[in-house]
């Protein structure tokens, strides 16, 4: 097991960041200031969050410590059959990879939405 913590913000966590959610604020702070903490946003989830609250994408992209994960060819091929690309891209990015050997946690305000997926979830609800 790696001593690094990798966390993906799903669409709901991105929206919560703009509403002053304390848990998400702590994740952002740790990713910016503590070694071994990594925070990510997938482009597909970022687009969906920005559609619901315009300005979300620019705000998150401007924060130090958040890495935006592009929709590269492997991700596009993995998510293309899905109906909701935000969930599919986030789920794909949470899988183990060379950059994230143990995979990543998904920070979410809707943990039930992830119940049928083989992912580790961080519930950010107050």
mmCIF file of C-alpha atoms in Angstrom:
data_model
loop_
_atom_site.group_PDB
_atom_site.id
_atom_site.type_symbol
_atom_site.label_atom_id
_atom_site.label_comp_id
_atom_site.label_asym_id
_atom_site.label_seq_id
_atom_site.Cartn_x
_atom_site.Cartn_y
_atom_site.Cartn_z
ATOM 1 C CA UNK A 1 0.000 0.000 0.000
ATOM 2 C CA UNK A 2 1.099 3.477 -0.819
ATOM 3 C CA UNK A 3 1.535 6.156 1.825
ATOM 4 C CA UNK A 4 -0.097 8.658 -0.518
ATOM 5 C CA UNK A 5 -3.740 9.709 -0.299
ATOM 6 C CA UNK A 6 -5.493 10.206 -3.646
ATOM 7 C CA UNK A 7 -8.973 11.728 -3.667
ATOM 8 C CA UNK A 8 -11.260 12.530 -6.584
ATOM 9 C CA UNK A 9 -13.961 15.154 -6.265
ATOM 10 C CA UNK A 10 -17.177 14.052 -7.903
ATOM 11 C CA UNK A 11 -19.679 16.573 -9.255
ATOM 12 C CA UNK A 12 -21.416 16.910 -5.875
ATOM 13 C CA UNK A 13 -18.134 17.529 -4.046
ATOM 14 C CA UNK A 14 -17.192 20.188 -6.579
ATOM 15 C CA UNK A 15 -20.488 21.940 -5.971
ATOM 16 C CA UNK A 16 -20.028 21.592 -2.206
ATOM 17 C CA UNK A 17 -16.612 23.271 -2.484
ATOM 18 C CA UNK A 18 -18.366 26.399 -3.711
ATOM 19 C CA UNK A 19 -20.801 26.262 -0.799
ATOM 20 C CA UNK A 20 -18.148 26.300 1.915
ATOM 21 C CA UNK A 21 -18.240 22.595 2.783
ATOM 22 C CA UNK A 22 -15.691 22.193 5.588
ATOM 23 C CA UNK A 23 -14.650 18.664 4.623
ATOM 24 C CA UNK A 24 -13.912 19.648 1.017
ATOM 25 C CA UNK A 25 -12.071 22.746 2.220
ATOM 26 C CA UNK A 26 -9.844 20.527 4.367
ATOM 27 C CA UNK A 27 -9.156 18.239 1.414
ATOM 28 C CA UNK A 28 -8.186 21.222 -0.732
ATOM 29 C CA UNK A 29 -5.934 22.588 2.021
ATOM 30 C CA UNK A 30 -4.195 19.231 2.566
ATOM 31 C CA UNK A 31 -3.625 18.692 -1.146
ATOM 32 C CA UNK A 32 -2.038 22.124 -1.351
ATOM 33 C CA UNK A 33 0.063 22.027 1.804
ATOM 34 C CA UNK A 34 0.791 18.442 2.857
ATOM 35 C CA UNK A 35 3.112 16.006 1.126
ATOM 36 C CA UNK A 36 1.425 12.806 0.021
ATOM 37 C CA UNK A 37 -2.070 14.275 -0.383
ATOM 38 C CA UNK A 38 -3.431 14.529 -3.940
ATOM 39 C CA UNK A 39 -6.778 15.920 -5.044
ATOM 40 C CA UNK A 40 -8.260 15.520 -8.521
ATOM 41 C CA UNK A 41 -11.212 16.637 -10.605
ATOM 42 C CA UNK A 42 -12.146 14.853 -13.819
ATOM 43 C CA UNK A 43 -13.019 17.064 -16.755
ATOM 44 C CA UNK A 44 -16.372 15.342 -17.315
ATOM 45 C CA UNK A 45 -17.473 15.913 -13.702
ATOM 46 C CA UNK A 46 -16.131 19.464 -13.868
ATOM 47 C CA UNK A 47 -18.302 20.191 -16.906
ATOM 48 C CA UNK A 48 -21.432 18.828 -15.211
ATOM 49 C CA UNK A 49 -20.735 20.793 -12.023
ATOM 50 C CA UNK A 50 -20.183 23.974 -14.041
ATOM 51 C CA UNK A 51 -23.482 23.469 -15.880
ATOM 52 C CA UNK A 52 -25.264 23.350 -12.524
ATOM 53 C CA UNK A 53 -23.318 26.260 -11.029
ATOM 54 C CA UNK A 54 -21.534 28.397 -13.620
ATOM 55 C CA UNK A 55 -18.068 29.417 -12.501
ATOM 56 C CA UNK A 56 -17.370 26.168 -10.648
ATOM 57 C CA UNK A 57 -14.902 24.940 -13.272
ATOM 58 C CA UNK A 58 -12.871 28.156 -13.291
ATOM 59 C CA UNK A 59 -12.830 28.300 -9.511
ATOM 60 C CA UNK A 60 -11.620 24.727 -9.034
ATOM 61 C CA UNK A 61 -9.118 24.939 -11.882
ATOM 62 C CA UNK A 62 -7.559 28.010 -10.245
ATOM 63 C CA UNK A 63 -6.966 26.311 -6.899
ATOM 64 C CA UNK A 64 -3.459 25.065 -6.192
ATOM 65 C CA UNK A 65 -3.390 21.441 -5.214
ATOM 66 C CA UNK A 66 -6.196 20.272 -7.508
ATOM 67 C CA UNK A 67 -5.133 18.338 -10.580
ATOM 68 C CA UNK A 68 -7.581 18.328 -13.470
ATOM 69 C CA UNK A 69 -7.684 14.912 -15.160
ATOM 70 C CA UNK A 70 -8.198 15.201 -18.898
ATOM 71 C CA UNK A 71 -10.435 12.947 -20.911
ATOM 72 C CA UNK A 72 -7.629 11.077 -22.628
ATOM 73 C CA UNK A 73 -8.124 8.197 -25.066
ATOM 74 C CA UNK A 74 -8.086 5.375 -22.473
ATOM 75 C CA UNK A 75 -10.636 7.248 -20.360
ATOM 76 C CA UNK A 76 -12.806 8.045 -23.392
ATOM 77 C CA UNK A 77 -12.830 4.399 -24.449
ATOM 78 C CA UNK A 78 -13.685 3.287 -20.909
ATOM 79 C CA UNK A 79 -16.586 5.712 -20.435
ATOM 80 C CA UNK A 80 -18.072 5.951 -23.929
ATOM 81 C CA UNK A 81 -20.751 3.272 -23.347
ATOM 82 C CA UNK A 82 -21.987 5.002 -20.180
ATOM 83 C CA UNK A 83 -24.945 7.364 -20.059
ATOM 84 C CA UNK A 84 -23.458 9.712 -17.459
ATOM 85 C CA UNK A 85 -19.906 10.620 -18.337
ATOM 86 C CA UNK A 86 -19.216 12.495 -15.082
ATOM 87 C CA UNK A 87 -19.765 9.381 -12.984
ATOM 88 C CA UNK A 88 -18.027 7.125 -15.504
ATOM 89 C CA UNK A 89 -14.955 9.360 -15.822
ATOM 90 C CA UNK A 90 -14.659 9.729 -12.047
ATOM 91 C CA UNK A 91 -15.073 5.973 -11.542
ATOM 92 C CA UNK A 92 -12.457 5.271 -14.233
ATOM 93 C CA UNK A 93 -10.017 7.711 -12.630
ATOM 94 C CA UNK A 94 -10.538 6.059 -9.227
ATOM 95 C CA UNK A 95 -9.284 2.712 -10.522
ATOM 96 C CA UNK A 96 -5.691 1.715 -9.788
ATOM 97 C CA UNK A 97 -3.202 3.154 -12.288
ATOM 98 C CA UNK A 98 0.550 3.757 -12.459
ATOM 99 C CA UNK A 99 -0.016 7.240 -10.965
ATOM 100 C CA UNK A 100 -2.420 5.923 -8.309
ATOM 101 C CA UNK A 101 -1.385 2.292 -7.615
ATOM 102 C CA UNK A 102 -4.006 1.826 -4.901
ATOM 103 C CA UNK A 103 -6.665 3.768 -6.774
ATOM 104 C CA UNK A 104 -8.364 6.817 -5.312
ATOM 105 C CA UNK A 105 -11.183 7.657 -2.946
ATOM 106 C CA UNK A 106 -14.176 9.509 -4.347
ATOM 107 C CA UNK A 107 -15.335 12.465 -2.256
ATOM 108 C CA UNK A 108 -19.091 12.831 -2.661
ATOM 109 C CA UNK A 109 -22.218 14.310 -1.118
ATOM 110 C CA UNK A 110 -24.243 11.430 -2.598
ATOM 111 C CA UNK A 111 -22.551 8.213 -1.442
ATOM 112 C CA UNK A 112 -25.587 6.090 -2.379
ATOM 113 C CA UNK A 113 -24.985 6.916 -6.044
ATOM 114 C CA UNK A 114 -21.688 5.000 -5.802
ATOM 115 C CA UNK A 115 -23.106 1.931 -4.009
ATOM 116 C CA UNK A 116 -23.168 -0.214 -7.165
ATOM 117 C CA UNK A 117 -19.626 0.735 -8.176
ATOM 118 C CA UNK A 118 -16.422 -0.889 -6.891
ATOM 119 C CA UNK A 119 -14.982 2.334 -5.446
ATOM 120 C CA UNK A 120 -13.975 3.712 -2.067
ATOM 121 C CA UNK A 121 -16.080 6.683 -0.996
ATOM 122 C CA UNK A 122 -15.551 9.630 1.352
ATOM 123 C CA UNK A 123 -18.907 11.000 2.477
ATOM 124 C CA UNK A 124 -18.569 14.792 2.639
ATOM 125 C CA UNK A 125 -22.052 15.488 3.966
ATOM 126 C CA UNK A 126 -22.091 17.597 7.147
#
